[in-house]
Short mmCIF file of C-alpha atoms in Angstrom, two decimals:
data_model
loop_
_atom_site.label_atom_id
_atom_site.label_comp_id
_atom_site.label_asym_id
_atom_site.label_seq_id
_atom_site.Cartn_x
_atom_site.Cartn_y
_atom_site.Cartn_z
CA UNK O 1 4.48 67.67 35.98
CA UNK O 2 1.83 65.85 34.18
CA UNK O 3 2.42 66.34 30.17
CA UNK O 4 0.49 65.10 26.90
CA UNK O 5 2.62 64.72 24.05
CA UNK O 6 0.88 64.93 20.84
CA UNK O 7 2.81 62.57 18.95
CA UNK O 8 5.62 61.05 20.92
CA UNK O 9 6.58 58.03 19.15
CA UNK O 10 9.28 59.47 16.17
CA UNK O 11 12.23 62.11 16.39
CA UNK O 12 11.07 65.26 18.16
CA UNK O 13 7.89 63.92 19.85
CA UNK O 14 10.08 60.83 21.03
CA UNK O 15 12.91 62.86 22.36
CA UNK O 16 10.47 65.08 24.39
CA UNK O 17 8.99 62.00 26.14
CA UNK O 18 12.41 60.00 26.62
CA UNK O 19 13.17 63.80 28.31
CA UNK O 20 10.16 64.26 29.96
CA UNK O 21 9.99 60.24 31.77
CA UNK O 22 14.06 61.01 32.58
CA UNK O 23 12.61 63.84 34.88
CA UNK O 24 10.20 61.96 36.54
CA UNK O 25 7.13 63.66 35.13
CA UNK O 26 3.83 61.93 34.19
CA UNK O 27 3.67 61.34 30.26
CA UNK O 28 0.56 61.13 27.93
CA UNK O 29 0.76 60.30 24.30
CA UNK O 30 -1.34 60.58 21.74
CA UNK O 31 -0.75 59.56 17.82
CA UNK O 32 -2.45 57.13 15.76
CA UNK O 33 -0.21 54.29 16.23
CA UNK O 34 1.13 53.92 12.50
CA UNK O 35 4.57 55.20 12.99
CA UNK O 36 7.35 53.89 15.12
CA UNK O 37 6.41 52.69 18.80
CA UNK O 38 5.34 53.92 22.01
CA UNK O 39 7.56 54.90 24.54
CA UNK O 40 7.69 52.52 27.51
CA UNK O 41 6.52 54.14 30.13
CA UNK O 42 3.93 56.66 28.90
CA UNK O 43 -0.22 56.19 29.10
CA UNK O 44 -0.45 55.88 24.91
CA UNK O 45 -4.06 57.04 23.94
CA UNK O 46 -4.59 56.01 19.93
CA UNK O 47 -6.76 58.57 18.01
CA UNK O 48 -6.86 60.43 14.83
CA UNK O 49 -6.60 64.13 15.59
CA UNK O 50 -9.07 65.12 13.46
CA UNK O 51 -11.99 62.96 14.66
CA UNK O 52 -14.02 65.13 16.89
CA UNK O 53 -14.88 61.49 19.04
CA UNK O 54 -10.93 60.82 19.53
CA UNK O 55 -10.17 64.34 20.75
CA UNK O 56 -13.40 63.64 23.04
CA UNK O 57 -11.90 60.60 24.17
CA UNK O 58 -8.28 62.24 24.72
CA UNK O 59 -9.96 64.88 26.70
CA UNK O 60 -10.87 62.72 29.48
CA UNK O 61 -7.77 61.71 29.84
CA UNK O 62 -6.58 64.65 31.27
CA UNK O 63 -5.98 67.21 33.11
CA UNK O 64 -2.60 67.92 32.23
CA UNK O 65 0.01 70.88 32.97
CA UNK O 66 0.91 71.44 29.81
CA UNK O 67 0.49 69.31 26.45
CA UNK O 68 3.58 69.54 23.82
CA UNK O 69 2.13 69.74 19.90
CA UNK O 70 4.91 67.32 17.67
CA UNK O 71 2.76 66.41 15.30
CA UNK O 72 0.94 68.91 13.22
CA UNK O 73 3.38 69.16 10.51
CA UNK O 74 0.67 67.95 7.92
CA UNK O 75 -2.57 69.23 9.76
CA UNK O 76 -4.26 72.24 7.98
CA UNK O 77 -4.94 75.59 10.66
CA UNK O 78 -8.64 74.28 11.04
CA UNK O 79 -7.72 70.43 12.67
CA UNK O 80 -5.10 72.09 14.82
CA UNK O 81 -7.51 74.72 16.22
CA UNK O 82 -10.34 72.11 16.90
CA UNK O 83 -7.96 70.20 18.65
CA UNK O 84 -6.66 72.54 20.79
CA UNK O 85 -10.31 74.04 21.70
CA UNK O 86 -11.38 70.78 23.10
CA UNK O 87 -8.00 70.44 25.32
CA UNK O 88 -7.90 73.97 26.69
CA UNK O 89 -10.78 72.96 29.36
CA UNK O 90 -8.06 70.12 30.79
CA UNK O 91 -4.45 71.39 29.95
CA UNK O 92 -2.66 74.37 31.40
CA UNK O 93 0.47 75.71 28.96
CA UNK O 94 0.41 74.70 25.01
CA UNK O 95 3.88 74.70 23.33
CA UNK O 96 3.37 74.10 19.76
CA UNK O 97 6.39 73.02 17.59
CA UNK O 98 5.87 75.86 14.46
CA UNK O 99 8.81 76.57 12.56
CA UNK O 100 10.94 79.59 11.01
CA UNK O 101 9.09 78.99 7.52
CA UNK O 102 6.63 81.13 9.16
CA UNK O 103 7.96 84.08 8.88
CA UNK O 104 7.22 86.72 5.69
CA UNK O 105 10.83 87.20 5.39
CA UNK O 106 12.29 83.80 5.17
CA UNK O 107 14.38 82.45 3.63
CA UNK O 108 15.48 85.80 2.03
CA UNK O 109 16.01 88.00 5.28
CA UNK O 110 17.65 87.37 9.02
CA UNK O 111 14.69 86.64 11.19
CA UNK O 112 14.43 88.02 14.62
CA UNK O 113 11.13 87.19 16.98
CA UNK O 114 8.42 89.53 15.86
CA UNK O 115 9.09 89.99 12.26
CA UNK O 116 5.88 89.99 10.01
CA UNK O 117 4.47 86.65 9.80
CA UNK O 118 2.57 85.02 6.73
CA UNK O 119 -1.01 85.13 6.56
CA UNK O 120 -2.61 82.24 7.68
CA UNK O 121 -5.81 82.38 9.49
CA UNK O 122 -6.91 79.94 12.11
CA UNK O 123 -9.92 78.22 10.71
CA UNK O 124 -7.90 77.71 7.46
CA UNK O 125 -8.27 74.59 5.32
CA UNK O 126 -5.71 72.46 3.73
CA UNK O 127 -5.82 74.54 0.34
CA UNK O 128 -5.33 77.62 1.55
CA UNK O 129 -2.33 79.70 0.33
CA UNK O 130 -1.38 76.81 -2.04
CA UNK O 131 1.61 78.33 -4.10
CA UNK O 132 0.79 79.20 -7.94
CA UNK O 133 1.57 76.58 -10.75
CA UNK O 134 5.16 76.21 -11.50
CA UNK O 135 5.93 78.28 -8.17
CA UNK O 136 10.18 78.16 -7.80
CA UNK O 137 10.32 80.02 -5.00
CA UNK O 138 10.16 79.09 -1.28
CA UNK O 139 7.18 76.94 0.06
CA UNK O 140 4.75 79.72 1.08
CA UNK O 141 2.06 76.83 1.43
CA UNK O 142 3.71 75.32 3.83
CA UNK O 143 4.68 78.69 5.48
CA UNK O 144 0.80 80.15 5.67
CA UNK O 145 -0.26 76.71 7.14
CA UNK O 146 1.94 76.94 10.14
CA UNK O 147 1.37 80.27 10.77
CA UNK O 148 -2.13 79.53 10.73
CA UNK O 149 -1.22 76.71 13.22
CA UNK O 150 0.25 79.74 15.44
CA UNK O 151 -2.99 81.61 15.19
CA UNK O 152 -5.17 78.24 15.90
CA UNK O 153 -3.23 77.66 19.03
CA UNK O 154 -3.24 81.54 20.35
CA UNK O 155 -6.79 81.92 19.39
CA UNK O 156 -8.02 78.82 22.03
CA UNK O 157 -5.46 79.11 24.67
CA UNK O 158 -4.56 82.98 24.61
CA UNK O 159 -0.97 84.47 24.89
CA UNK O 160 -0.49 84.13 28.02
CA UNK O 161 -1.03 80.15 27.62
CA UNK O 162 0.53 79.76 23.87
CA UNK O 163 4.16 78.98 23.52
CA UNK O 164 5.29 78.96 20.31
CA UNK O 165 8.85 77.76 19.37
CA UNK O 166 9.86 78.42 16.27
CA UNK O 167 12.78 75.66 15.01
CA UNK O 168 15.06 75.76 11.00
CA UNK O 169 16.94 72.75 11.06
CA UNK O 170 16.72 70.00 13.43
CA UNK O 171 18.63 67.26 13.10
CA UNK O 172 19.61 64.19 15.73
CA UNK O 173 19.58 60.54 16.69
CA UNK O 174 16.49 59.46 14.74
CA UNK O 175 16.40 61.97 11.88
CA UNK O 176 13.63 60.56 9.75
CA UNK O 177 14.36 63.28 6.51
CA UNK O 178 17.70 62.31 5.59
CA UNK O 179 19.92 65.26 6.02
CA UNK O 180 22.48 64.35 8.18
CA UNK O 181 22.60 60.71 7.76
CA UNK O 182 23.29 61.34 3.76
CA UNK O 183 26.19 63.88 4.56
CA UNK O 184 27.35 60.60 6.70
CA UNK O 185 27.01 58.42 4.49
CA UNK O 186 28.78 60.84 2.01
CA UNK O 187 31.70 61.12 3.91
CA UNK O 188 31.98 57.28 4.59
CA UNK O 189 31.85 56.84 0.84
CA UNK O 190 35.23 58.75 0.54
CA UNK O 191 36.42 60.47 -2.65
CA UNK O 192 36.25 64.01 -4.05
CA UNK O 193 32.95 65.23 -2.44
CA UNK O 194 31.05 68.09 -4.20
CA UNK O 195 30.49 70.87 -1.68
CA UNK O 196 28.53 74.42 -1.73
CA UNK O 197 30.93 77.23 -1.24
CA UNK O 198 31.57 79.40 0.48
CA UNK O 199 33.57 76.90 2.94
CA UNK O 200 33.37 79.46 5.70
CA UNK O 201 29.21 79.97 5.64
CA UNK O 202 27.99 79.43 8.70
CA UNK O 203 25.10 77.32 9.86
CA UNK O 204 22.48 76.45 12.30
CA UNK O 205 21.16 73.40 12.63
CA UNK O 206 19.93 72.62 16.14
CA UNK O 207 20.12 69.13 18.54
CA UNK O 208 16.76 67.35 18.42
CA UNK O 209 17.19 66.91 22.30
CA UNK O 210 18.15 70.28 22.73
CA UNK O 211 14.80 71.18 20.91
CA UNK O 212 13.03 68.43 23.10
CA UNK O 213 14.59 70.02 26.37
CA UNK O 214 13.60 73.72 25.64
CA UNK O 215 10.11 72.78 24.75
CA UNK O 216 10.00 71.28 28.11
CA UNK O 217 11.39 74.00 30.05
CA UNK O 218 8.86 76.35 28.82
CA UNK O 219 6.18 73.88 29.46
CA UNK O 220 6.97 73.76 33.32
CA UNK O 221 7.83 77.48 33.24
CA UNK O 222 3.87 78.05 32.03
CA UNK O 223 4.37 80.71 30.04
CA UNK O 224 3.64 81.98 26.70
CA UNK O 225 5.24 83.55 23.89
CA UNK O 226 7.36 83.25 20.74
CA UNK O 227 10.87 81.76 20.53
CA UNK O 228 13.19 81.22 17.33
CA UNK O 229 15.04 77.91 18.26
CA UNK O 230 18.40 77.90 16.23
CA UNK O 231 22.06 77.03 17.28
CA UNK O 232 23.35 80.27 18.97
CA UNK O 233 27.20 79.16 17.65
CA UNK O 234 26.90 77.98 14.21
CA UNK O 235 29.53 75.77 12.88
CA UNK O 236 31.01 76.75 9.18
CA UNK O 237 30.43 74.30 6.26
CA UNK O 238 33.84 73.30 6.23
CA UNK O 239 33.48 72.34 9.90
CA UNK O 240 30.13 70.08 9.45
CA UNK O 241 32.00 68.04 6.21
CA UNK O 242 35.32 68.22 8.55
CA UNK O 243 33.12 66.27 11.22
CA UNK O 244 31.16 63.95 9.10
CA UNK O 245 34.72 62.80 7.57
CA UNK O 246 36.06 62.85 10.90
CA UNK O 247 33.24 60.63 12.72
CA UNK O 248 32.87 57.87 10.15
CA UNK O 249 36.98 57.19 9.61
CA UNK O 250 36.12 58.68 5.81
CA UNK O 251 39.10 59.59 3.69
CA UNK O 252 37.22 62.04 1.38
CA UNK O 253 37.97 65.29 0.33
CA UNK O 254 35.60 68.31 -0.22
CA UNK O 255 35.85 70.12 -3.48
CA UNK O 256 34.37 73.62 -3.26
CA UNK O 257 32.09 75.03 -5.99
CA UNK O 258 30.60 78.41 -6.43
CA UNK O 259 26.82 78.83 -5.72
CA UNK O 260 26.91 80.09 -9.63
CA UNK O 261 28.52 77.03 -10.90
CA UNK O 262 26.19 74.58 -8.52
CA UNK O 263 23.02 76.55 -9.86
CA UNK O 264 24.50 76.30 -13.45
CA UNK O 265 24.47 72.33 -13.64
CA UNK O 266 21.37 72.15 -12.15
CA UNK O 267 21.97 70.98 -8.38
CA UNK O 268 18.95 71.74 -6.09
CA UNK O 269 19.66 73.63 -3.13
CA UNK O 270 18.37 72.36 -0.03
CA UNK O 271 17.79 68.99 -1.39
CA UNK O 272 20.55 67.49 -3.46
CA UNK O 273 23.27 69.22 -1.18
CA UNK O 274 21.30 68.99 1.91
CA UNK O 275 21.03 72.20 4.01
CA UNK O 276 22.87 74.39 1.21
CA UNK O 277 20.44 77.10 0.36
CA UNK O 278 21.77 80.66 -1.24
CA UNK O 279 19.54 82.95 0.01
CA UNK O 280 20.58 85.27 2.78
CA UNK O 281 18.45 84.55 5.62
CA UNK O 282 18.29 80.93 5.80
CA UNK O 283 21.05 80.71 8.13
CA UNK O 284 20.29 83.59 9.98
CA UNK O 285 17.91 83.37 12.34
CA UNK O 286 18.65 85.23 15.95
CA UNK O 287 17.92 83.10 18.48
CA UNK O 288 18.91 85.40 21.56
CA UNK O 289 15.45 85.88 23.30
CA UNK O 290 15.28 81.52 23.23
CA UNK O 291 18.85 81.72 24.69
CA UNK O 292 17.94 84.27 27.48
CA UNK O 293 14.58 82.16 28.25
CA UNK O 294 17.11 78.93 28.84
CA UNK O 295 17.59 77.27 25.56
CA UNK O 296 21.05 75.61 25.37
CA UNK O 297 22.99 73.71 22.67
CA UNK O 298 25.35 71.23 22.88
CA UNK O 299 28.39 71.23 20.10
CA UNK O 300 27.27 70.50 16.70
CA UNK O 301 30.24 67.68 16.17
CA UNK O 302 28.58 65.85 19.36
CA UNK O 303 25.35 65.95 17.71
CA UNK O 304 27.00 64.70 14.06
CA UNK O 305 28.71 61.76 16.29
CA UNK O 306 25.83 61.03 17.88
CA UNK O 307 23.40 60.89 15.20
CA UNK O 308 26.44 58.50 13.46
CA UNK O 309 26.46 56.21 16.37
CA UNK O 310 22.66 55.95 15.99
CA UNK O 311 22.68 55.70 12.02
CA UNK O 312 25.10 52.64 12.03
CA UNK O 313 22.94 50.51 15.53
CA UNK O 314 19.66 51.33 14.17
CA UNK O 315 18.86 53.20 10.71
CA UNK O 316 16.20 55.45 10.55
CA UNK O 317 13.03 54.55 12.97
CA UNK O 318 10.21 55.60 10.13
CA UNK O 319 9.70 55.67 6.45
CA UNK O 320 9.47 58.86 5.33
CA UNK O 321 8.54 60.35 1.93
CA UNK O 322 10.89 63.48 2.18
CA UNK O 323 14.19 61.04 3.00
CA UNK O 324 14.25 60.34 -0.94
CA UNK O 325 14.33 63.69 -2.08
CA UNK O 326 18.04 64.32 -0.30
CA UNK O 327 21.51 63.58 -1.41
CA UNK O 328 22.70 64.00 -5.21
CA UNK O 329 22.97 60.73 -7.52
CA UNK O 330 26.04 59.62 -7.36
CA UNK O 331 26.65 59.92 -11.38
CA UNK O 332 25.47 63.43 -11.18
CA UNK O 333 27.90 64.40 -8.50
CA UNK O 334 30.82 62.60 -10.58
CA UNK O 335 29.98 64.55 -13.84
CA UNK O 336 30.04 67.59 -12.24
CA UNK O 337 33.02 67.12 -10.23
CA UNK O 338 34.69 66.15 -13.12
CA UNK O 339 33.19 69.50 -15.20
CA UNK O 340 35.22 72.03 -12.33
CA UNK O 341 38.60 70.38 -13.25
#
């Protein structure tokens, strides 16, 4: 197999090459060389993706079986379909990285692989579907982007040549937002530990090598289609704080609050107590059609020792805005620990 990874250098992108070199196949990057470093081992082109002469330039590079789209978190519908036109002459399959944001439904309803989708078309801008002023709800912006990304990519390669996988939570070795590594640190910290009830919700956060592996599989099975890539056995809260105390040697404790009381003193879901969120659907996403199509996931405990072992030889690889926005103040956390006694 001869692959381009577009990306390849951070997280995701790097775990699909360090996958993709371990079986032997032919590896093409492509990023602008700002973040992190290339693999050893790949042909690194250097290019902005939305300069018409770099994608050019890429091009000839080719052909390629299949290329694997990490990177178009930030790129608007419009880039991503310009991108993909001018690499559909030299590449067979497309697997785009989208994500479950995509979806009409989330985070309020369980998501299942061919629910209603946001609007989003392909030739979208940055600005479109920006979310009203003062918006509180869920990032619909973000949401109408991707799914114009989705569009973009099926309107230039065609169904039968589009795979889309459709991740929540990834976390791993590398983790560049914070998510993880904060719950670590947490636990390390020791001490009453404020923590979203109910202990027994479950959730679904997925192995970013068990991510990079499926995306590969479906790249060498050249097919298209739509895939919701979540852990099929989700672990309870109380399990993932269990682990993080257990990995790191912390002697903490978790104290349990009510959604109602969290809310109440102002802690923000999602962020503050990383992947705590209320609503309904956030942790239920059904990934059985991924599952049937190969997708497997190893223990969630391996991945929270794993991305410890990392965390404590090497930190995290990038800066990243979104890394500051996780894990409550300290002070905060004491104050309202100290309010539920």
């Amino acid at each position: 197999m001869r692959i381009l990874v577009m990306g390849g250098t951070w997280f995701l992108g790097r775990a699909v090459v360090a996958d993709a070199l371990a079986r032997g196949w032919s590896v093409t990057t492509f990023n602008r060389g700002l973040s992190g470093t290339d693999v050893l081992g790949v042909q690194a082109v250097h290019g902005d993706r939305t300069s018409v002469d770099d994608l050019n330039r890429l091009a000839e590079y080719g052909p390629w079986d299949a290329v694997v789209d990490t990177s178009a978190s930030e790129l608007p519908p419009s880039a991503v379909l310009k991108g993909a036109r001018t690499l559909e002459p030299v590449s067979g399959t497309y697997v785009y990285i989208s994500t479950v944001s995509v979806y009409a439904g989330w985070p309020d309803l369980p998501l299942r692989v061919g629910d209603a989708l946001l609007d989003g078309p392909p030739h979208a801008d940055k600005d479109y579907g920006r979310n009203p002023e003062g918006w509180q709800g869920p990032n619909l912006h973000y949401g109408r982007q991707k799914a114009g990304c989705e569009r973009a990519v099926l309107a230039a390669f065609g169904g039968t040549r589009a795979c889309v996988l459709r991740p929540g939570v990834i976390l791993g070795p590398g983790e560049y937002i914070g998510r993880l590594p904060w719950w670590l640190s947490r636990a390390q910290r020791g001490g009453p530990i404020l923590a979203p009830a109910p202990a027994d919700r479950l959730i679904q956060p997925v192995d970013v090598r068990d991510v990079a592996a499926f995306a590969l599989d479906r790249s060498q099975a050249r097919k298209g289609g739509a895939y919701n890539v979540a852990h099929p056995e989700a672990i309870s809260f109380a399990g993932f704080i269990e682990a993080c105390l257990e990995v790191t040697g912390g002697s903490g404790r978790p104290v349990w609050a009510a959604p109602e009381a969290l809310l109440e003193r102002g802690v923000k879901e999602w962020t503050e107590l990383p992947l705590w969120r209320t609503h309904a659907g956030a942790w239920a996403v059904d990934a059985s059609s991924a599952v049937e199509a190969g997708l497997r996931c190893r223990p969630l405990r391996e991945t929270i020792a794993d991305t410890w072992a990392w965390w404590q030889a090497d930190g995290r690889p990038v800066d990243h805005p979104r890394w500051a926005d996780h894990g409550i103040d300290p002070d905060k956390e004491a104050k309202i620990l100290a309010s539920l006694n």
